[in-house]
mmCIF file of C-alpha atoms and ligand atoms in Angstrom:
data_model
loop_
_atom_site.group_PDB
_atom_site.id
_atom_site.type_symbol
_atom_site.label_atom_id
_atom_site.label_comp_id
_atom_site.label_asym_id
_atom_site.label_seq_id
_atom_site.Cartn_x
_atom_site.Cartn_y
_atom_site.Cartn_z
ATOM 1 C CA MET A 9 -22.702 90.609 -44.045
ATOM 2 C CA PRO A 10 -22.278 91.809 -47.705
ATOM 3 C CA ASP A 11 -24.793 90.937 -50.471
ATOM 4 C CA ASN A 12 -24.117 87.871 -52.458
ATOM 5 C CA ARG A 13 -24.515 87.623 -56.195
ATOM 6 C CA ARG A 14 -25.276 84.068 -57.250
ATOM 7 C CA PHE A 15 -25.571 82.414 -60.669
ATOM 8 C CA LEU A 16 -28.521 80.078 -60.230
ATOM 9 C CA LEU A 17 -29.600 77.161 -62.414
ATOM 10 C CA ARG A 18 -33.298 77.780 -62.920
ATOM 11 C CA ARG A 19 -34.061 74.937 -65.257
ATOM 12 C CA ARG A 20 -32.322 72.019 -66.874
ATOM 13 C CA PRO A 21 -30.939 72.815 -70.310
ATOM 14 C CA ASP A 22 -32.552 71.003 -73.203
ATOM 15 C CA GLY A 23 -29.563 70.401 -75.424
ATOM 16 C CA THR A 24 -27.485 73.551 -75.717
ATOM 17 C CA PRO A 25 -28.012 75.813 -72.749
ATOM 18 C CA VAL A 26 -29.780 79.088 -73.289
ATOM 19 C CA ARG A 27 -29.549 82.244 -71.169
ATOM 20 C CA GLU A 28 -32.932 81.644 -69.604
ATOM 21 C CA ASP A 29 -31.757 78.384 -67.967
ATOM 22 C CA PHE A 30 -29.933 80.631 -65.446
ATOM 23 C CA GLU A 31 -30.579 83.741 -63.455
ATOM 24 C CA LEU A 32 -28.097 85.946 -61.539
ATOM 25 C CA VAL A 33 -29.755 86.950 -58.232
ATOM 26 C CA THR A 34 -28.569 88.879 -55.244
ATOM 27 C CA GLU A 35 -29.178 87.444 -51.888
ATOM 28 C CA PRO A 36 -27.933 88.106 -48.281
ATOM 29 C CA THR A 37 -24.876 86.152 -47.281
ATOM 30 C CA PRO A 38 -25.821 83.707 -44.571
ATOM 31 C CA GLU A 39 -24.454 84.122 -41.098
ATOM 32 C CA LEU A 40 -21.659 81.752 -40.238
ATOM 33 C CA ALA A 41 -22.207 78.755 -37.913
ATOM 34 C CA GLU A 42 -19.506 77.303 -35.699
ATOM 35 C CA GLY A 43 -16.919 75.523 -37.846
ATOM 36 C CA GLU A 44 -17.738 77.489 -40.949
ATOM 37 C CA PHE A 45 -15.737 80.149 -42.832
ATOM 38 C CA LEU A 46 -16.729 82.796 -45.473
ATOM 39 C CA ILE A 47 -14.905 82.732 -48.819
ATOM 40 C CA ARG A 48 -14.795 85.733 -51.065
ATOM 41 C CA ASN A 49 -14.464 84.003 -54.486
ATOM 42 C CA HIS A 50 -12.085 85.627 -56.778
ATOM 43 C CA TYR A 51 -11.893 83.167 -59.722
ATOM 44 C CA ALA A 52 -14.141 80.327 -60.869
ATOM 45 C CA SER A 53 -13.072 77.484 -63.122
ATOM 46 C CA LEU A 54 -15.547 76.987 -66.096
ATOM 47 C CA ASP A 55 -15.363 73.368 -67.116
ATOM 48 C CA PRO A 56 -17.248 71.262 -69.794
ATOM 49 C CA ALA A 57 -18.201 68.704 -67.061
ATOM 50 C CA MET A 58 -20.483 71.444 -65.484
ATOM 51 C CA ARG A 59 -22.742 70.890 -68.402
ATOM 52 C CA GLY A 60 -23.477 67.289 -67.198
ATOM 53 C CA TRP A 61 -24.012 68.509 -63.697
ATOM 54 C CA MET A 62 -26.918 70.578 -65.055
ATOM 55 C CA ASP A 63 -28.707 67.485 -66.293
ATOM 56 C CA ALA A 64 -31.135 65.608 -64.141
ATOM 57 C CA GLU A 65 -28.758 62.566 -64.226
ATOM 58 C CA GLY A 66 -25.538 64.450 -63.501
ATOM 59 C CA ASN A 67 -22.313 62.676 -64.291
ATOM 60 C CA TYR A 68 -19.630 61.612 -61.837
ATOM 61 C CA MET A 69 -21.100 64.296 -59.598
ATOM 62 C CA PRO A 70 -24.772 64.547 -58.570
ATOM 63 C CA PRO A 71 -26.955 66.949 -60.511
ATOM 64 C CA ILE A 72 -26.933 70.673 -59.405
ATOM 65 C CA PRO A 73 -30.357 71.168 -57.646
ATOM 66 C CA LEU A 74 -32.634 73.610 -59.439
ATOM 67 C CA ASP A 75 -32.615 77.104 -58.018
ATOM 68 C CA ALA A 76 -29.045 76.387 -56.580
ATOM 69 C CA PRO A 77 -25.968 78.287 -57.750
ATOM 70 C CA VAL A 78 -24.015 76.521 -60.463
ATOM 71 C CA ARG A 79 -21.337 74.327 -58.899
ATOM 72 C CA ALA A 80 -17.682 75.216 -59.782
ATOM 73 C CA SER A 81 -14.177 75.074 -58.515
ATOM 74 C CA THR A 82 -13.265 78.418 -57.176
ATOM 75 C CA ILE A 83 -10.306 80.198 -55.542
ATOM 76 C CA GLY A 84 -10.785 82.977 -53.131
ATOM 77 C CA VAL A 85 -9.853 84.438 -49.746
ATOM 78 C CA VAL A 86 -11.265 83.718 -46.306
ATOM 79 C CA GLU A 87 -13.053 86.759 -45.254
ATOM 80 C CA GLU A 88 -14.442 85.711 -41.855
ATOM 81 C CA SER A 89 -13.937 82.565 -39.956
ATOM 82 C CA ARG A 90 -15.436 80.447 -37.153
ATOM 83 C CA ALA A 91 -13.372 77.487 -38.179
ATOM 84 C CA GLU A 92 -9.979 76.389 -36.826
ATOM 85 C CA GLY A 93 -7.248 76.509 -39.369
ATOM 86 C CA PHE A 94 -8.900 78.971 -41.647
ATOM 87 C CA ALA A 95 -7.891 82.537 -40.737
ATOM 88 C CA PRO A 96 -9.110 85.694 -42.619
ATOM 89 C CA GLY A 97 -6.660 86.512 -45.506
ATOM 90 C CA GLN A 98 -5.975 82.901 -46.217
ATOM 91 C CA TRP A 99 -6.328 81.846 -49.931
ATOM 92 C CA VAL A 100 -8.336 78.727 -50.389
ATOM 93 C CA MET A 101 -9.396 76.573 -53.259
ATOM 94 C CA GLY A 102 -12.480 74.309 -53.296
ATOM 95 C CA LEU A 103 -15.467 72.972 -54.942
ATOM 96 C CA ASN A 104 -18.009 75.833 -54.329
ATOM 97 C CA ALA A 105 -20.243 77.674 -56.824
ATOM 98 C CA ILE A 106 -20.466 80.719 -59.059
ATOM 99 C CA GLU A 107 -21.205 83.283 -56.407
ATOM 100 C CA ASP A 108 -19.437 86.097 -54.668
ATOM 101 C CA TYR A 109 -19.349 84.370 -51.327
ATOM 102 C CA SER A 110 -19.288 80.651 -50.495
ATOM 103 C CA ILE A 111 -19.392 79.003 -47.154
ATOM 104 C CA GLY A 112 -16.559 76.719 -46.351
ATOM 105 C CA VAL A 113 -16.517 74.068 -43.594
ATOM 106 C CA ALA A 114 -13.395 72.761 -41.748
ATOM 107 C CA GLY A 115 -12.780 69.192 -43.088
ATOM 108 C CA GLY A 116 -14.659 70.070 -46.255
ATOM 109 C CA PHE A 117 -13.414 70.431 -49.895
ATOM 110 C CA ALA A 118 -11.726 73.810 -49.373
ATOM 111 C CA GLN A 119 -7.986 73.607 -49.126
ATOM 112 C CA PRO A 120 -5.423 76.311 -48.302
ATOM 113 C CA ILE A 121 -3.297 77.330 -51.247
ATOM 114 C CA ASP A 122 -0.186 79.564 -51.335
ATOM 115 C CA PRO A 123 -0.090 82.183 -54.292
ATOM 116 C CA SER A 124 3.550 82.874 -53.604
ATOM 117 C CA LEU A 125 4.452 79.330 -54.949
ATOM 118 C CA VAL A 126 3.017 79.991 -58.471
ATOM 119 C CA PRO A 127 3.448 82.691 -61.121
ATOM 120 C CA SER A 128 -0.280 83.533 -60.926
ATOM 121 C CA VAL A 129 -2.858 82.349 -58.376
ATOM 122 C CA THR A 130 -5.112 81.334 -61.332
ATOM 123 C CA ASN A 131 -2.589 78.564 -62.079
ATOM 124 C CA TYR A 132 -4.267 76.554 -59.288
ATOM 125 C CA LEU A 133 -7.255 76.183 -61.686
ATOM 126 C CA SER A 134 -5.162 75.407 -64.698
ATOM 127 C CA ILE A 135 -1.649 73.815 -64.943
ATOM 128 C CA PHE A 136 -1.448 73.001 -61.148
ATOM 129 C CA GLY A 137 -5.149 72.144 -60.772
ATOM 130 C CA ALA A 138 -7.524 69.543 -62.206
ATOM 131 C CA VAL A 139 -6.728 70.460 -65.761
ATOM 132 C CA GLY A 140 -3.004 69.914 -65.467
ATOM 133 C CA MET A 141 -3.474 66.864 -63.357
ATOM 134 C CA THR A 142 -5.950 65.394 -65.972
ATOM 135 C CA ALA A 143 -3.273 65.727 -68.605
ATOM 136 C CA TYR A 144 -0.458 64.444 -66.284
ATOM 137 C CA PHE A 145 -2.060 61.356 -64.843
ATOM 138 C CA GLY A 146 -4.527 60.749 -67.659
ATOM 139 C CA PHE A 147 -1.902 60.747 -70.324
ATOM 140 C CA LEU A 148 1.126 59.466 -68.588
ATOM 141 C CA GLU A 149 -0.461 56.751 -66.407
ATOM 142 C CA VAL A 150 -3.593 55.751 -68.364
ATOM 143 C CA CYS A 151 -2.207 55.953 -71.902
ATOM 144 C CA GLU A 152 1.318 54.770 -71.009
ATOM 145 C CA PRO A 153 3.084 56.435 -73.923
ATOM 146 C CA LYS A 154 6.449 55.221 -75.073
ATOM 147 C CA GLU A 155 9.358 57.013 -76.797
ATOM 148 C CA GLY A 156 8.862 57.111 -80.561
ATOM 149 C CA GLU A 157 5.199 56.362 -80.493
ATOM 150 C CA THR A 158 2.627 58.533 -82.365
ATOM 151 C CA VAL A 159 0.036 60.232 -80.098
ATOM 152 C CA LEU A 160 -3.177 61.833 -81.432
ATOM 153 C CA VAL A 161 -4.726 64.455 -79.240
ATOM 154 C CA THR A 162 -8.266 65.672 -79.847
ATOM 155 C CA GLY A 163 -9.523 68.959 -78.426
ATOM 156 C CA ALA A 164 -5.808 69.667 -78.762
ATOM 157 C CA ALA A 165 -5.781 73.475 -78.381
ATOM 158 C CA GLY A 166 -7.841 73.374 -75.170
ATOM 159 C CA ALA A 167 -6.747 73.451 -71.581
ATOM 160 C CA VAL A 168 -6.125 69.740 -71.136
ATOM 161 C CA GLY A 169 -5.251 68.933 -74.796
ATOM 162 C CA SER A 170 -2.467 71.532 -75.122
ATOM 163 C CA ILE A 171 -0.763 70.070 -72.065
ATOM 164 C CA VAL A 172 -1.145 66.501 -73.244
ATOM 165 C CA GLY A 173 0.599 67.459 -76.563
ATOM 166 C CA GLN A 174 3.509 68.938 -74.666
ATOM 167 C CA LEU A 175 3.811 65.902 -72.351
ATOM 168 C CA ALA A 176 3.884 63.748 -75.424
ATOM 169 C CA LYS A 177 6.970 65.720 -76.759
ATOM 170 C CA ILE A 178 8.633 65.458 -73.375
ATOM 171 C CA ARG A 179 8.085 61.626 -73.504
ATOM 172 C CA GLY A 180 9.804 61.608 -77.030
ATOM 173 C CA CYS A 181 6.595 60.831 -78.875
ATOM 174 C CA ARG A 182 5.274 62.366 -82.249
ATOM 175 C CA ALA A 183 2.366 64.496 -81.349
ATOM 176 C CA ILE A 184 -0.567 65.200 -83.684
ATOM 177 C CA GLY A 185 -3.332 67.602 -82.646
ATOM 178 C CA ILE A 186 -6.872 68.113 -83.891
ATOM 179 C CA ALA A 187 -8.525 71.517 -83.198
ATOM 180 C CA GLY A 188 -11.063 73.853 -84.727
ATOM 181 C CA GLY A 189 -9.758 76.452 -87.239
ATOM 182 C CA PRO A 190 -6.478 77.592 -88.783
ATOM 183 C CA GLU A 191 -5.473 79.888 -85.880
ATOM 184 C CA LYS A 192 -5.757 77.055 -83.262
ATOM 185 C CA CYS A 193 -3.871 74.693 -85.614
ATOM 186 C CA ALA A 194 -1.117 77.238 -85.984
ATOM 187 C CA ARG A 195 -0.906 77.578 -82.252
ATOM 188 C CA LEU A 196 -0.667 73.744 -81.777
ATOM 189 C CA VAL A 197 2.517 73.666 -83.807
ATOM 190 C CA GLU A 198 4.070 77.060 -83.063
ATOM 191 C CA ARG A 199 3.233 77.385 -79.361
ATOM 192 C CA TYR A 200 2.704 73.836 -78.082
ATOM 193 C CA GLY A 201 5.278 72.065 -80.277
ATOM 194 C CA PHE A 202 2.956 69.483 -81.839
ATOM 195 C CA ASP A 203 4.470 67.883 -84.961
ATOM 196 C CA ALA A 204 1.350 68.270 -87.052
ATOM 197 C CA ALA A 205 -2.196 69.777 -86.655
ATOM 198 C CA ILE A 206 -5.471 68.987 -88.261
ATOM 199 C CA ASP A 207 -8.401 71.285 -88.614
ATOM 200 C CA TYR A 208 -11.476 69.269 -88.135
ATOM 201 C CA ARG A 209 -13.932 72.045 -89.138
ATOM 202 C CA GLY A 210 -15.700 71.279 -92.393
ATOM 203 C CA LYS A 211 -14.477 67.754 -92.505
ATOM 204 C CA ASP A 212 -16.697 64.622 -92.580
ATOM 205 C CA GLU A 213 -15.501 61.386 -91.035
ATOM 206 C CA ALA A 214 -13.918 60.155 -94.277
ATOM 207 C CA ALA A 215 -11.914 63.295 -94.678
ATOM 208 C CA LEU A 216 -10.811 63.298 -91.071
ATOM 209 C CA THR A 217 -9.770 59.775 -91.436
ATOM 210 C CA ARG A 218 -7.623 60.570 -94.496
ATOM 211 C CA ALA A 219 -6.155 63.697 -92.702
ATOM 212 C CA ILE A 220 -5.058 61.654 -89.783
ATOM 213 C CA ALA A 221 -3.585 58.985 -92.051
ATOM 214 C CA GLU A 222 -1.617 61.723 -93.871
ATOM 215 C CA ALA A 223 -0.317 63.147 -90.664
ATOM 216 C CA ALA A 224 0.477 59.717 -89.151
ATOM 217 C CA PRO A 225 1.546 57.429 -92.185
ATOM 218 C CA ASP A 226 2.707 54.827 -89.694
ATOM 219 C CA GLY A 227 -0.587 54.843 -87.661
ATOM 220 C CA VAL A 228 -1.413 56.173 -84.221
ATOM 221 C CA ASP A 229 -0.354 54.332 -81.088
ATOM 222 C CA VAL A 230 -2.149 56.486 -78.536
ATOM 223 C CA ILE A 231 -5.335 58.483 -78.802
ATOM 224 C CA PHE A 232 -6.040 61.050 -75.985
ATOM 225 C CA GLU A 233 -9.693 61.697 -76.571
ATOM 226 C CA ASN A 234 -11.475 64.854 -75.459
ATOM 227 C CA VAL A 235 -14.216 65.074 -78.146
ATOM 228 C CA GLY A 236 -15.832 61.887 -79.379
ATOM 229 C CA GLY A 237 -18.208 61.601 -82.268
ATOM 230 C CA ILE A 238 -16.723 61.478 -85.755
ATOM 231 C CA ILE A 239 -13.364 62.635 -84.565
ATOM 232 C CA LEU A 240 -12.985 59.615 -82.261
ATOM 233 C CA ASP A 241 -14.244 57.328 -85.087
ATOM 234 C CA ALA A 242 -11.743 58.705 -87.496
ATOM 235 C CA GLY A 243 -8.916 58.230 -84.960
ATOM 236 C CA LEU A 244 -9.987 54.601 -84.370
ATOM 237 C CA MET A 245 -9.581 53.914 -88.055
ATOM 238 C CA ASN A 246 -5.832 54.960 -87.827
ATOM 239 C CA LEU A 247 -5.093 53.042 -84.597
ATOM 240 C CA ASN A 248 -2.107 50.654 -84.644
ATOM 241 C CA LEU A 249 -1.910 47.236 -83.182
ATOM 242 C CA LYS A 250 -2.023 47.226 -79.336
ATOM 243 C CA GLY A 251 -3.035 50.916 -79.526
ATOM 244 C CA ARG A 252 -4.413 52.664 -76.400
ATOM 245 C CA VAL A 253 -7.245 55.114 -76.211
ATOM 246 C CA GLY A 254 -7.533 57.255 -73.104
ATOM 247 C CA LEU A 255 -11.006 58.482 -72.907
ATOM 248 C CA CYS A 256 -10.999 61.781 -71.142
ATOM 249 C CA GLY A 257 -14.031 63.635 -72.574
ATOM 250 C CA LEU A 258 -16.722 63.629 -75.222
ATOM 251 C CA ILE A 259 -17.427 67.342 -75.452
ATOM 252 C CA SER A 260 -19.102 66.974 -78.936
ATOM 253 C CA GLU A 261 -21.859 65.022 -77.260
ATOM 254 C CA TYR A 262 -22.532 67.066 -74.137
ATOM 255 C CA ASN A 263 -25.286 69.167 -75.709
ATOM 256 C CA THR A 264 -26.808 66.500 -78.043
ATOM 257 C CA GLU A 265 -28.032 62.939 -77.989
ATOM 258 C CA PRO A 266 -24.732 60.861 -77.962
ATOM 259 C CA ARG A 267 -23.812 59.545 -81.433
ATOM 260 C CA GLY A 268 -21.837 56.728 -79.926
ATOM 261 C CA ILE A 269 -18.717 55.022 -81.146
ATOM 262 C CA ARG A 270 -19.351 53.402 -84.552
ATOM 263 C CA ASN A 271 -15.830 52.010 -85.313
ATOM 264 C CA LEU A 272 -15.569 50.037 -82.029
ATOM 265 C CA TRP A 273 -14.761 46.971 -84.096
ATOM 266 C CA GLN A 274 -11.261 48.572 -84.720
ATOM 267 C CA LEU A 275 -10.465 47.601 -81.133
ATOM 268 C CA ILE A 276 -10.919 43.995 -81.959
ATOM 269 C CA VAL A 277 -8.944 44.277 -85.272
ATOM 270 C CA LYS A 278 -6.108 46.181 -83.532
ATOM 271 C CA ARG A 279 -6.328 44.262 -80.074
ATOM 272 C CA ALA A 280 -6.470 47.730 -78.662
ATOM 273 C CA ASP A 281 -7.557 49.082 -75.278
ATOM 274 C CA ILE A 282 -9.941 51.929 -74.485
ATOM 275 C CA ARG A 283 -9.971 53.233 -70.865
ATOM 276 C CA GLY A 284 -11.877 55.870 -69.219
ATOM 277 C CA LEU A 285 -10.170 58.253 -66.882
ATOM 278 C CA LEU A 286 -11.254 60.568 -64.129
ATOM 279 C CA VAL A 287 -8.968 63.170 -62.571
ATOM 280 C CA ALA A 288 -10.846 62.829 -59.201
ATOM 281 C CA ASP A 289 -9.032 59.434 -58.761
ATOM 282 C CA TYR A 290 -5.744 61.176 -58.550
ATOM 283 C CA VAL A 291 -6.498 63.897 -56.006
ATOM 284 C CA PRO A 292 -4.291 62.228 -53.354
ATOM 285 C CA ARG A 293 -1.381 62.353 -55.805
ATOM 286 C CA PHE A 294 -1.949 66.025 -57.039
ATOM 287 C CA GLY A 295 1.098 67.155 -55.018
ATOM 288 C CA GLU A 296 3.304 64.778 -56.931
ATOM 289 C CA GLY A 297 1.906 65.805 -60.287
ATOM 290 C CA ALA A 298 2.123 69.502 -59.552
ATOM 291 C CA ALA A 299 5.721 69.258 -58.472
ATOM 292 C CA LYS A 300 6.704 67.618 -61.741
ATOM 293 C CA MET A 301 4.612 69.962 -63.776
ATOM 294 C CA GLY A 302 6.333 72.889 -61.886
ATOM 295 C CA GLU A 303 9.719 71.620 -62.955
ATOM 296 C CA TRP A 304 8.715 71.457 -66.584
ATOM 297 C CA VAL A 305 7.078 74.841 -66.467
ATOM 298 C CA ALA A 306 10.269 76.369 -64.830
ATOM 299 C CA ALA A 307 12.400 74.666 -67.455
ATOM 300 C CA GLY A 308 10.282 76.212 -70.226
ATOM 301 C CA LYS A 309 9.167 72.759 -71.541
ATOM 302 C CA ILE A 310 5.485 73.389 -70.780
ATOM 303 C CA VAL A 311 3.643 76.616 -71.549
ATOM 304 C CA THR A 312 0.081 77.116 -70.367
ATOM 305 C CA ASP A 313 -2.600 79.538 -71.452
ATOM 306 C CA GLU A 314 -5.541 80.820 -69.476
ATOM 307 C CA HIS A 315 -8.588 82.706 -70.870
ATOM 308 C CA VAL A 316 -9.808 84.831 -68.143
ATOM 309 C CA ASP A 317 -13.174 86.672 -68.573
ATOM 310 C CA GLU A 318 -14.224 89.251 -66.108
ATOM 311 C CA GLY A 319 -17.586 89.612 -64.181
ATOM 312 C CA ILE A 320 -20.093 87.169 -62.789
ATOM 313 C CA GLU A 321 -22.735 88.801 -64.995
ATOM 314 C CA ASN A 322 -20.800 87.421 -67.973
ATOM 315 C CA THR A 323 -20.829 83.769 -66.702
ATOM 316 C CA PHE A 324 -23.236 82.509 -69.355
ATOM 317 C CA ASP A 325 -21.327 83.875 -72.264
ATOM 318 C CA SER A 326 -18.033 82.644 -70.801
ATOM 319 C CA PHE A 327 -19.287 79.195 -70.074
ATOM 320 C CA MET A 328 -20.616 78.900 -73.716
ATOM 321 C CA ARG A 329 -17.153 79.714 -75.112
ATOM 322 C CA LEU A 330 -16.234 76.061 -74.201
ATOM 323 C CA PHE A 331 -18.775 74.785 -76.766
ATOM 324 C CA ALA A 332 -18.211 77.460 -79.458
ATOM 325 C CA GLY A 333 -14.390 76.960 -79.157
ATOM 326 C CA SER A 334 -13.799 80.627 -78.598
ATOM 327 C CA ASN A 335 -11.737 79.963 -75.377
ATOM 328 C CA GLN A 336 -7.988 80.357 -75.909
ATOM 329 C CA GLY A 337 -6.740 78.227 -73.055
ATOM 330 C CA LYS A 338 -8.211 77.267 -69.620
ATOM 331 C CA MET A 339 -11.492 79.052 -69.252
ATOM 332 C CA ILE A 340 -11.570 81.064 -65.953
ATOM 333 C CA LEU A 341 -14.045 83.700 -64.757
ATOM 334 C CA LYS A 342 -12.773 86.535 -62.595
ATOM 335 C CA ILE A 343 -15.461 87.276 -59.970
ATOM 336 C CA ALA A 344 -13.596 89.793 -57.866
HETATM 337 P P1 LIG B 427 -11.154 73.134 -73.493
HETATM 338 O O1 LIG B 427 -10.600 72.051 -74.311
HETATM 339 O O2 LIG B 427 -10.188 74.142 -73.026
HETATM 340 O O3 LIG B 427 -12.429 73.719 -74.134
HETATM 341 C C1 LIG B 427 -13.266 73.076 -74.828
HETATM 342 C C2 LIG B 427 -12.955 72.859 -76.263
HETATM 343 O O4 LIG B 427 -13.610 71.798 -76.905
HETATM 344 C C3 LIG B 427 -13.307 74.124 -77.160
HETATM 345 O O5 LIG B 427 -12.412 75.174 -77.128
HETATM 346 C C4 LIG B 427 -13.509 73.501 -78.609
HETATM 347 O O6 LIG B 427 -12.176 73.591 -79.261
HETATM 348 C C5 LIG B 427 -13.704 72.015 -78.256
HETATM 349 N N1 LIG B 427 -15.069 71.623 -78.681
HETATM 350 C C6 LIG B 427 -16.274 72.095 -78.130
HETATM 351 N N2 LIG B 427 -17.275 71.570 -78.795
HETATM 352 C C7 LIG B 427 -16.731 70.884 -79.865
HETATM 353 C C8 LIG B 427 -17.318 69.926 -80.774
HETATM 354 N N3 LIG B 427 -18.684 69.811 -80.896
HETATM 355 N N4 LIG B 427 -16.489 69.237 -81.505
HETATM 356 C C9 LIG B 427 -15.231 69.353 -81.403
HETATM 357 N N5 LIG B 427 -14.527 70.106 -80.485
HETATM 358 C C10 LIG B 427 -15.397 70.782 -79.693
HETATM 359 O O7 LIG B 427 -11.746 72.357 -72.187
HETATM 360 P P2 LIG B 427 -10.969 71.359 -71.139
HETATM 361 O O8 LIG B 427 -11.278 71.805 -69.815
HETATM 362 O O9 LIG B 427 -9.561 71.208 -71.659
HETATM 363 O O10 LIG B 427 -11.761 70.070 -71.425
HETATM 364 C C11 LIG B 427 -11.391 69.174 -72.563
HETATM 365 C C12 LIG B 427 -12.105 67.889 -72.437
HETATM 366 O O11 LIG B 427 -11.593 67.176 -71.356
HETATM 367 C C13 LIG B 427 -13.609 67.857 -72.201
HETATM 368 O O12 LIG B 427 -14.198 66.833 -72.884
HETATM 369 C C14 LIG B 427 -13.768 67.709 -70.762
HETATM 370 O O13 LIG B 427 -15.056 67.179 -70.425
HETATM 371 C C15 LIG B 427 -12.587 66.723 -70.447
HETATM 372 N N6 LIG B 427 -12.052 66.628 -69.156
HETATM 373 C C16 LIG B 427 -12.215 65.384 -68.518
HETATM 374 C C17 LIG B 427 -11.580 65.256 -67.189
HETATM 375 C C18 LIG B 427 -11.596 63.846 -66.568
HETATM 376 O O14 LIG B 427 -11.339 63.727 -65.464
HETATM 377 N N7 LIG B 427 -11.992 62.830 -67.308
HETATM 378 C C19 LIG B 427 -11.061 66.377 -66.534
HETATM 379 C C20 LIG B 427 -11.082 67.614 -67.226
HETATM 380 C C21 LIG B 427 -11.531 67.685 -68.550
HETATM 381 P P3 LIG B 427 -12.060 73.767 -80.865
HETATM 382 O O15 LIG B 427 -12.088 75.195 -81.119
HETATM 383 O O16 LIG B 427 -10.918 73.053 -81.179
HETATM 384 O O17 LIG B 427 -13.324 73.002 -81.387
#
């Protein structure tokens, strides 16, 4: 059996993660038991939610145990197998960990995937994976956008946000995106087709509220929220009567004490709804979402970007891009 490099969680981050919270170790790969197969991980998905898994409380998943490898969705190739239905050479995708080799079990999370069906096998971690499905079901089903409505997307240049903006255009909505910095804002309009972009950097809540009002003079009907904090509060101040807020993420609070929502009263004034969404609820319908997404990608109506960093030894720096905003698209780590 080959050696296995594994990216371990050594201690729970106190606020923003630091390098010393993790350690890359080399261990022997365990022998396979009956019903198991060995996955050579090629790519790992780096997701903001992993930050919550590092805390003692976890989030919608239990916490990663200390001294265990950091949990992540990966795609890889079966190298050896003692499980029926998983032959060597088969590509699989599953919830594994950041390590060279993971053990899969028949009937577990790992599912066969077919790279010949997609432009790049990494698309299973982006547009045709959880990210694309979060945008698809979270926006279209939870937010129920209607033609002619104005949609505000926060974290708009990111993996989920950039797809939501394009879905809003497909639905005939006006799309306004909020992102960090002039480059990302230019990309929102030029590449993803948003009607307007707002750079949140350097703006306090009052300035953000004004900027949204300028971009959406008739108010906002739907907010697709990825960020929280003052960005969400500024959005709420611009919400229209019967507005809908799809709460997808609160990344501005993942490394800090939550600030909370201060303008919740706007939901009363506007008789508006706020609803949390979790992509895991839609797993049984991923096939349906991916098929529709495939049609739009083939028709050139949706473009998708992936930011692929190379090397398991760079996991920490790549993961931290999500919080620095230096990822240009879905953050993926190439392990092999
Ligand atoms: P992403 O948007 O590709 O990357 C994260 C982006 O968040 C960064 O590039 C950065 O963009 C922005 N950001 C980071 N810290 C910020 C802060 N303090 N204030 C404002 N913006 C900040 O990541 P993603 O995978 O698409 O995830 C986006 C959100 O969706 C996250 O909140 C995530 O937890 C959530 N999510 C939820 C589900 C679900 O099922 N509910 C599923 C997937 C993802 P800027 O440069 O623009 O700041």
